[in-house]
Coordinates of C-alpha atoms in Angstrom, one line a residue:
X796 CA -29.4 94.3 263.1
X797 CA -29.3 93.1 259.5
X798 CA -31.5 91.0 258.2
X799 CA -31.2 88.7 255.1
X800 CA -33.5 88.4 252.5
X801 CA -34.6 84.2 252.1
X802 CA -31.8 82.1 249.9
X803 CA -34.2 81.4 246.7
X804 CA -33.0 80.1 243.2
X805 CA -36.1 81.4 240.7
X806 CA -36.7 80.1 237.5
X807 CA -35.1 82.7 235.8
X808 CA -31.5 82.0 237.7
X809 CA -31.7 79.1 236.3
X810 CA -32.8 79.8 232.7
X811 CA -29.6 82.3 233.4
X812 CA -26.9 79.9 234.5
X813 CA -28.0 77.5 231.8
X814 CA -27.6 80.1 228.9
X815 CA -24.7 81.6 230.1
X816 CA -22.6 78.3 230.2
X817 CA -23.9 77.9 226.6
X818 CA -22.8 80.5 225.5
X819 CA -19.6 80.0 226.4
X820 CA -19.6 76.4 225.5
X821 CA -20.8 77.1 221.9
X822 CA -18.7 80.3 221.1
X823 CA -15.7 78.2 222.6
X824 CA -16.5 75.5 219.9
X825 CA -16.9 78.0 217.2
X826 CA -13.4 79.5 218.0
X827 CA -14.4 82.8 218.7
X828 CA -12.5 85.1 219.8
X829 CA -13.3 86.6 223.3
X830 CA -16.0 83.8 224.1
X831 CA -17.0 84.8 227.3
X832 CA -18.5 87.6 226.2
X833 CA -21.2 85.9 225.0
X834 CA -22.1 84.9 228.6
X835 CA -22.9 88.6 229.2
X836 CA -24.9 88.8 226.4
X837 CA -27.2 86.3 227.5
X838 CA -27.6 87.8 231.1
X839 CA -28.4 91.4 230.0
X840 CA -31.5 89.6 227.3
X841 CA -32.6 87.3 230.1
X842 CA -35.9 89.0 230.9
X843 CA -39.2 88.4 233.1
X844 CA -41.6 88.2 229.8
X845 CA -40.9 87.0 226.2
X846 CA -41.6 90.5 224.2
X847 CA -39.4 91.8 226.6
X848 CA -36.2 89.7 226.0
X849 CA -37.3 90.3 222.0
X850 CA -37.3 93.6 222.4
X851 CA -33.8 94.2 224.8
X852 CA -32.0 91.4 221.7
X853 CA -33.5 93.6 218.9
X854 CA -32.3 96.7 220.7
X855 CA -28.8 94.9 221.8
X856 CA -28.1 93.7 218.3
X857 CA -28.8 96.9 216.2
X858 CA -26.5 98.7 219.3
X859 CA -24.1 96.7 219.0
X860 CA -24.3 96.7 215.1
X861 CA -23.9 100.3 215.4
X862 CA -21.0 100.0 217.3
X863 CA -18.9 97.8 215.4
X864 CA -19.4 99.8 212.6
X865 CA -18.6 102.9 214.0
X866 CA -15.4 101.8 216.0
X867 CA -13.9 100.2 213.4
X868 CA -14.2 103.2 211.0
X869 CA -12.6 105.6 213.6
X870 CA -10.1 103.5 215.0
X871 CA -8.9 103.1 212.2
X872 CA -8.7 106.4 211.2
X873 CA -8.0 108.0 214.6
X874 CA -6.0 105.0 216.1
X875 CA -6.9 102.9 219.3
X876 CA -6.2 105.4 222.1
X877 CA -7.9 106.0 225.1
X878 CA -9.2 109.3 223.9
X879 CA -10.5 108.7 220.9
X880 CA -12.6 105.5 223.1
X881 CA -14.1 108.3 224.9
X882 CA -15.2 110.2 221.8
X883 CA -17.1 107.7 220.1
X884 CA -18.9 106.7 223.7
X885 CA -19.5 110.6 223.9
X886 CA -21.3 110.5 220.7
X887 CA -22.8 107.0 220.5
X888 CA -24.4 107.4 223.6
X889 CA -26.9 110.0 222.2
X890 CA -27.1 108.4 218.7
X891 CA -28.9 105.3 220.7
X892 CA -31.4 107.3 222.3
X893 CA -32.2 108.8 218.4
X894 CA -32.7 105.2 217.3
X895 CA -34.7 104.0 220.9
X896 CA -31.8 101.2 221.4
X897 CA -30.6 103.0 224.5
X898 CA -31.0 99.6 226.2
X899 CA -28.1 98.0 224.2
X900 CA -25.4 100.7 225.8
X901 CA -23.8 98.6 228.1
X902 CA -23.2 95.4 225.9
X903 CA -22.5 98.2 222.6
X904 CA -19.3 99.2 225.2
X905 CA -18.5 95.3 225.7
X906 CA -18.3 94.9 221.5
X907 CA -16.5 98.6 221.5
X908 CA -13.8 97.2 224.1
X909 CA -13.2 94.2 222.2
X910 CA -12.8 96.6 218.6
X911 CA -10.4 98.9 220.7
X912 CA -7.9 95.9 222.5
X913 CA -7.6 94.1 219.2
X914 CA -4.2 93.4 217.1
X915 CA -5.5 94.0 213.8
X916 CA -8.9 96.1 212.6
X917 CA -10.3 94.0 209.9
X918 CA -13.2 91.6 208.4
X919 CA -12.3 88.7 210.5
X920 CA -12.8 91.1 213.8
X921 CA -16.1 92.1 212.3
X922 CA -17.7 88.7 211.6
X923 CA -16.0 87.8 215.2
X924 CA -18.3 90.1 216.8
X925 CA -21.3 89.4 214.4
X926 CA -20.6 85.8 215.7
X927 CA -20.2 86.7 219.3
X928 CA -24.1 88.7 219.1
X929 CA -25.5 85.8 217.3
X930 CA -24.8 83.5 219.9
X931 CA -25.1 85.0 223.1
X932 CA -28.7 86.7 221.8
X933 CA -29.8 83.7 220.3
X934 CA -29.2 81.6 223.4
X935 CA -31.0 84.1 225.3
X936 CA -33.8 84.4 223.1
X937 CA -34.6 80.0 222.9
X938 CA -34.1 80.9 227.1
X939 CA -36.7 83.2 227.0
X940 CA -39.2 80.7 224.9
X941 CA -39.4 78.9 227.9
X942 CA -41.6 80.6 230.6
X943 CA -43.8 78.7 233.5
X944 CA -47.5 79.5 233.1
X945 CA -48.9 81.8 234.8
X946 CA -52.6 80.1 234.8
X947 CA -52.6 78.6 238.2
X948 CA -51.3 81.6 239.5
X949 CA -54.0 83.7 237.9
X950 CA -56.4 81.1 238.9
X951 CA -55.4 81.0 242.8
X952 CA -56.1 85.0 242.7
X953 CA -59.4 84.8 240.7
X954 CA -60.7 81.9 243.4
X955 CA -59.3 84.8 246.4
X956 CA -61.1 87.3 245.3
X957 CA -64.2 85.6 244.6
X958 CA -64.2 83.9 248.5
X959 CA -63.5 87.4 249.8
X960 CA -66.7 89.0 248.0
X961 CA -68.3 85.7 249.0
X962 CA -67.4 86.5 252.9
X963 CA -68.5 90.6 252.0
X964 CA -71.9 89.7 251.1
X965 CA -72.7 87.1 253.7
X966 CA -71.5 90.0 256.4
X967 CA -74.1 92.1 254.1
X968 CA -76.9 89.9 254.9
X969 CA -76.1 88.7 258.7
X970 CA -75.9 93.1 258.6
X971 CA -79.6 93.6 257.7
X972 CA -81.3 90.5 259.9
X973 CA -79.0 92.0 263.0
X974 CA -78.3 96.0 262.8
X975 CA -75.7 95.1 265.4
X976 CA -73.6 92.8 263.5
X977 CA -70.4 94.4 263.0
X978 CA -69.1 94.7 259.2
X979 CA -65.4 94.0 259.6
X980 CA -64.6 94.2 256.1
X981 CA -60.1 95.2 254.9
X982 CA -60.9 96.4 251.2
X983 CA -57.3 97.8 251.6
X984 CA -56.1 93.8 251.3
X985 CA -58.8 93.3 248.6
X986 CA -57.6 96.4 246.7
X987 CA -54.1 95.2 247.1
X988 CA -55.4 91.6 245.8
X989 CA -56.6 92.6 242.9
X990 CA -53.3 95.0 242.0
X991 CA -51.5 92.1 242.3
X992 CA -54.2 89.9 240.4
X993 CA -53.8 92.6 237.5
X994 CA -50.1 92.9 237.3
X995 CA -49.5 89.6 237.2
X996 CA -52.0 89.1 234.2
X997 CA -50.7 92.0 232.0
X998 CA -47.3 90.2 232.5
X999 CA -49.0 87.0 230.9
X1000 CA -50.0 89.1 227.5
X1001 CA -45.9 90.1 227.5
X1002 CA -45.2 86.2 227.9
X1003 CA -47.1 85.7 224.1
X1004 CA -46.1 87.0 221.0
X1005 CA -49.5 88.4 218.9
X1006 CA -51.3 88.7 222.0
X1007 CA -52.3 92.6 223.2
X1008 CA -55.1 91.5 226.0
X1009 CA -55.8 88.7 228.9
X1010 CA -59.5 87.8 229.6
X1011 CA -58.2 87.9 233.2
X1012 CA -57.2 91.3 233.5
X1013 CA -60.6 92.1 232.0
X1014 CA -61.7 89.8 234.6
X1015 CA -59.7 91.6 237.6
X1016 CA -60.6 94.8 236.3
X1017 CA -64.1 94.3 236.5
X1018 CA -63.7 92.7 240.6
X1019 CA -62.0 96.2 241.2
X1020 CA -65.4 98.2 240.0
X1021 CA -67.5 96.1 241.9
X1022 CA -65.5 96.1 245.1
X1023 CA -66.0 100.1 245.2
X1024 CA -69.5 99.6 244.7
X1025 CA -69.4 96.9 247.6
X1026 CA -67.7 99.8 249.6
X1027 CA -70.3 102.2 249.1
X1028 CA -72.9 99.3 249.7
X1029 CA -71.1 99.1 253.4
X1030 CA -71.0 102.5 254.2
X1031 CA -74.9 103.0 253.3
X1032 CA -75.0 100.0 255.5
X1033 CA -73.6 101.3 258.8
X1034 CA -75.8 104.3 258.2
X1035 CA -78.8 102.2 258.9
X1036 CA -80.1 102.4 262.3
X1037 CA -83.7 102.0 262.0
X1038 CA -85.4 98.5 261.2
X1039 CA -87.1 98.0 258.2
X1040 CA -89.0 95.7 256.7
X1041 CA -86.8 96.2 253.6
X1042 CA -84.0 95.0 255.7
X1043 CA -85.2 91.6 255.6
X1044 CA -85.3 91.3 251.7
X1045 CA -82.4 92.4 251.3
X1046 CA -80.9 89.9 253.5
X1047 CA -82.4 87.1 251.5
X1048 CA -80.4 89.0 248.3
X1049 CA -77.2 89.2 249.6
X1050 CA -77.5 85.6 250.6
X1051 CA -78.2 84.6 247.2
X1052 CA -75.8 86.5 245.6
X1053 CA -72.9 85.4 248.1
X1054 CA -73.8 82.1 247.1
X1055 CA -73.1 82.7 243.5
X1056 CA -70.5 85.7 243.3
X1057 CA -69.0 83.7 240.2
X1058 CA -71.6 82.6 238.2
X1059 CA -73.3 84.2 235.9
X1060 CA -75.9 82.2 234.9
X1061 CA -77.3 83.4 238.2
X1062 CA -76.7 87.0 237.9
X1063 CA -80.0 87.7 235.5
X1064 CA -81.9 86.1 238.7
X1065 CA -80.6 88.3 241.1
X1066 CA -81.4 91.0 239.1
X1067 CA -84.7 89.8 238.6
X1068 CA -85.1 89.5 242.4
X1069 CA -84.3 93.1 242.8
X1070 CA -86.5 94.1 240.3
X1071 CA -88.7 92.3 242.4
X1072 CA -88.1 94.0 245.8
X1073 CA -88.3 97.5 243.9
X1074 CA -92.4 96.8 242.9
X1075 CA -92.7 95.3 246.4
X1076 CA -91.7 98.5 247.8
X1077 CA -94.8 100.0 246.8
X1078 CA -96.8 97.7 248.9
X1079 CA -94.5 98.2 252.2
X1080 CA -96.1 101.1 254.6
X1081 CA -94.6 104.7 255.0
X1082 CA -92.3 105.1 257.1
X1083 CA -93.9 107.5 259.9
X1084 CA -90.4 109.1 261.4
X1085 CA -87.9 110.7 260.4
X1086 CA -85.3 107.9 261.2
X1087 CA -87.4 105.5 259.1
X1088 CA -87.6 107.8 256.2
X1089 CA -83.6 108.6 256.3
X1090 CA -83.5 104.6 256.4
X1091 CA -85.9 103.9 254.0
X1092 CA -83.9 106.4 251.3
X1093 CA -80.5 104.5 252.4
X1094 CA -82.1 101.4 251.3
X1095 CA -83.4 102.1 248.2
X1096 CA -80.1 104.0 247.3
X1097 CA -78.2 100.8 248.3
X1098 CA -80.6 98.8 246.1
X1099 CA -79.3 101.6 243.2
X1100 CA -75.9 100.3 243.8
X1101 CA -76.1 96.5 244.1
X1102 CA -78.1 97.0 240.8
X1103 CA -74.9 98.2 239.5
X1104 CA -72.8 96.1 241.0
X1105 CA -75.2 92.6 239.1
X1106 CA -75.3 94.8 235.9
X1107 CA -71.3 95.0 235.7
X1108 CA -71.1 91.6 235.8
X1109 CA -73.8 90.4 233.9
X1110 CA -72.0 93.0 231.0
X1111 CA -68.8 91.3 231.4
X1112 CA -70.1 87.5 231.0
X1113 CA -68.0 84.4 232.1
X1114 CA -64.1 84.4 232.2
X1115 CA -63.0 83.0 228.9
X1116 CA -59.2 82.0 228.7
X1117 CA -57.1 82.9 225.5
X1118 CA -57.2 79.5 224.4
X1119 CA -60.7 78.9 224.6
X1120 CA -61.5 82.2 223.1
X1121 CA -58.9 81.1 220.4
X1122 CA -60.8 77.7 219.2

């Protein structure tokens, strides 16, 4: 049976309808010739990120530049017939890739259709056209200045993550006070979490001009390390069958660091604790079995890796926005 996506109006089909009546509006007012081209123009430089729209009307005007140029030399050499259309398409096409303004194809044919149906080949066609660019890309481009922040969407995913490591390490220490607690822990989600969390902020850095980073996808990037330490931590975890005196320490660890998975104030304590545990060891007895020894070495390993897992953060800091890094 088919199914139907959910009827949704984004912000961007907005920002789109908007500009494209513009553009009409305005090159209508202008008396412009072929007007509702301009409409297109807007649509095709309507893009998810600001550097992106810049980059597709800077690749759409020099196109379409190119264009105007060209068609108007050669029809007026060759004449405006069908043919000859096809010839300068045949070699345009490969001339855009040579300048990287490939993207600006499609509206380069709209501008080369309006050269090859006109009357009369002259300068009032050209500045026509000029026109025609200057509106529908501008239009898009003051469209494109206006994007919705992405902060409390960042934000939601920072606090996600940070509850599910939270959850993680109280598992961890219920783990070590009862070897029979069950870890039922979906790093697949978590992983999946933090793709998302990443994507999203590399697409903030496109939404600023002069910005080439985000604090947040440091952030995120940093979450994705320690969750495959936090996996290894778990596997070392459901290797432990033998009670150990270390056991019980460690639960009083994870605790603490559940409690405070985002500060990191806290995180030079909890490596100080560890620290701690590590010159305690030396006081705890042998173990006297084979199963205690294979335990004991799982422990100590695991104590190896949630050293790791403090360090990375204590090395990144505290999440600082752009505009608090800025003042």
């Amino acid at each position: 049976m088919l199914s139907l996506n959910p009827y949704r109006i984004g912000f961007r089909t907005i920002k789109t309808a908007i500009g494209m009546a513009l553009g009409i509006i305005i090159a209508k007012l202008l008396g412009l010739d072929n007007f509702a081209s301009s409409a297109i123009l807007v649509v095709l430089c309507i893009k998810h990120t600001k550097v992106h729209s810049l980059q597709a009307i800077v690749s759409r005007f020099v196109s379409c530049t190119l264009i105007l140029i060209l068609g108007s030399i050669i029809f007026s050499l060759l004449g405006q017939h069908a043919i000859v259309l096809g010839i300068i398409v045949l070699f345009f096409i490969p001339l855009t890739v040579v300048f990287k303004v490939q993207e600006g194809i499609v509206t380069s044919c709209v501008i080369l259709l309006h050269v090859f149906n006109a009357p009369t080949i002259d300068f009032h066609l050209f500045i026509n056209e000029i026109e025609l660019l200057i509106v529908g890309l501008g239009i898009a481009f003051l469209m494109n200045l206006i994007m919705p922040s992405l902060d409390k969407n960042l934000k939601a995913y920072k606090k996600n993550i940070e509850d599910s490591f939270t959850k993680i390490f109280i598992c961890f220490s219920d783990k070590c006070d009862d070897l029979q607690h069950p870890l039922d822990i979906h790093f697949s989600e978590i992983q999946l979490t933090i793709e998302k969390a990443k994507s999203l902020a590399f697409r903030d850095v496109k939404n600023h001009f002069g910005r080439n980073e985000n604090s947040y996808y440091h952030y995120f990037d940093m979450r994705e390390q320690q969750l495959d330490l936090i996996h290894r931590i778990e596997i070392m975890l459901e290797n432990v069958e033998f009670k150990d005196e270390l056991l019980t320490k460690l639960a009083q660890l994870f605790k603490e660091v559940a409690e405070n998975v985002n500060s990191n104030d806290y995180t030079a304590l909890r490596l100080h604790s560890l620290y701690e545990i590590r010159l305690q060891l030396d006081n705890l007895e042998l173990p006297d079995s084979y199963a205690s020894l294979k335990t004991r070495a799982s422990l100590i390993q695991l104590l190896n890796e949630l050293e790791s897992y403090l360090q990375i953060k204590s090395d990144f800091g505290s999440l600082k926005t752009y505009s608090e890094a800025a003042s």
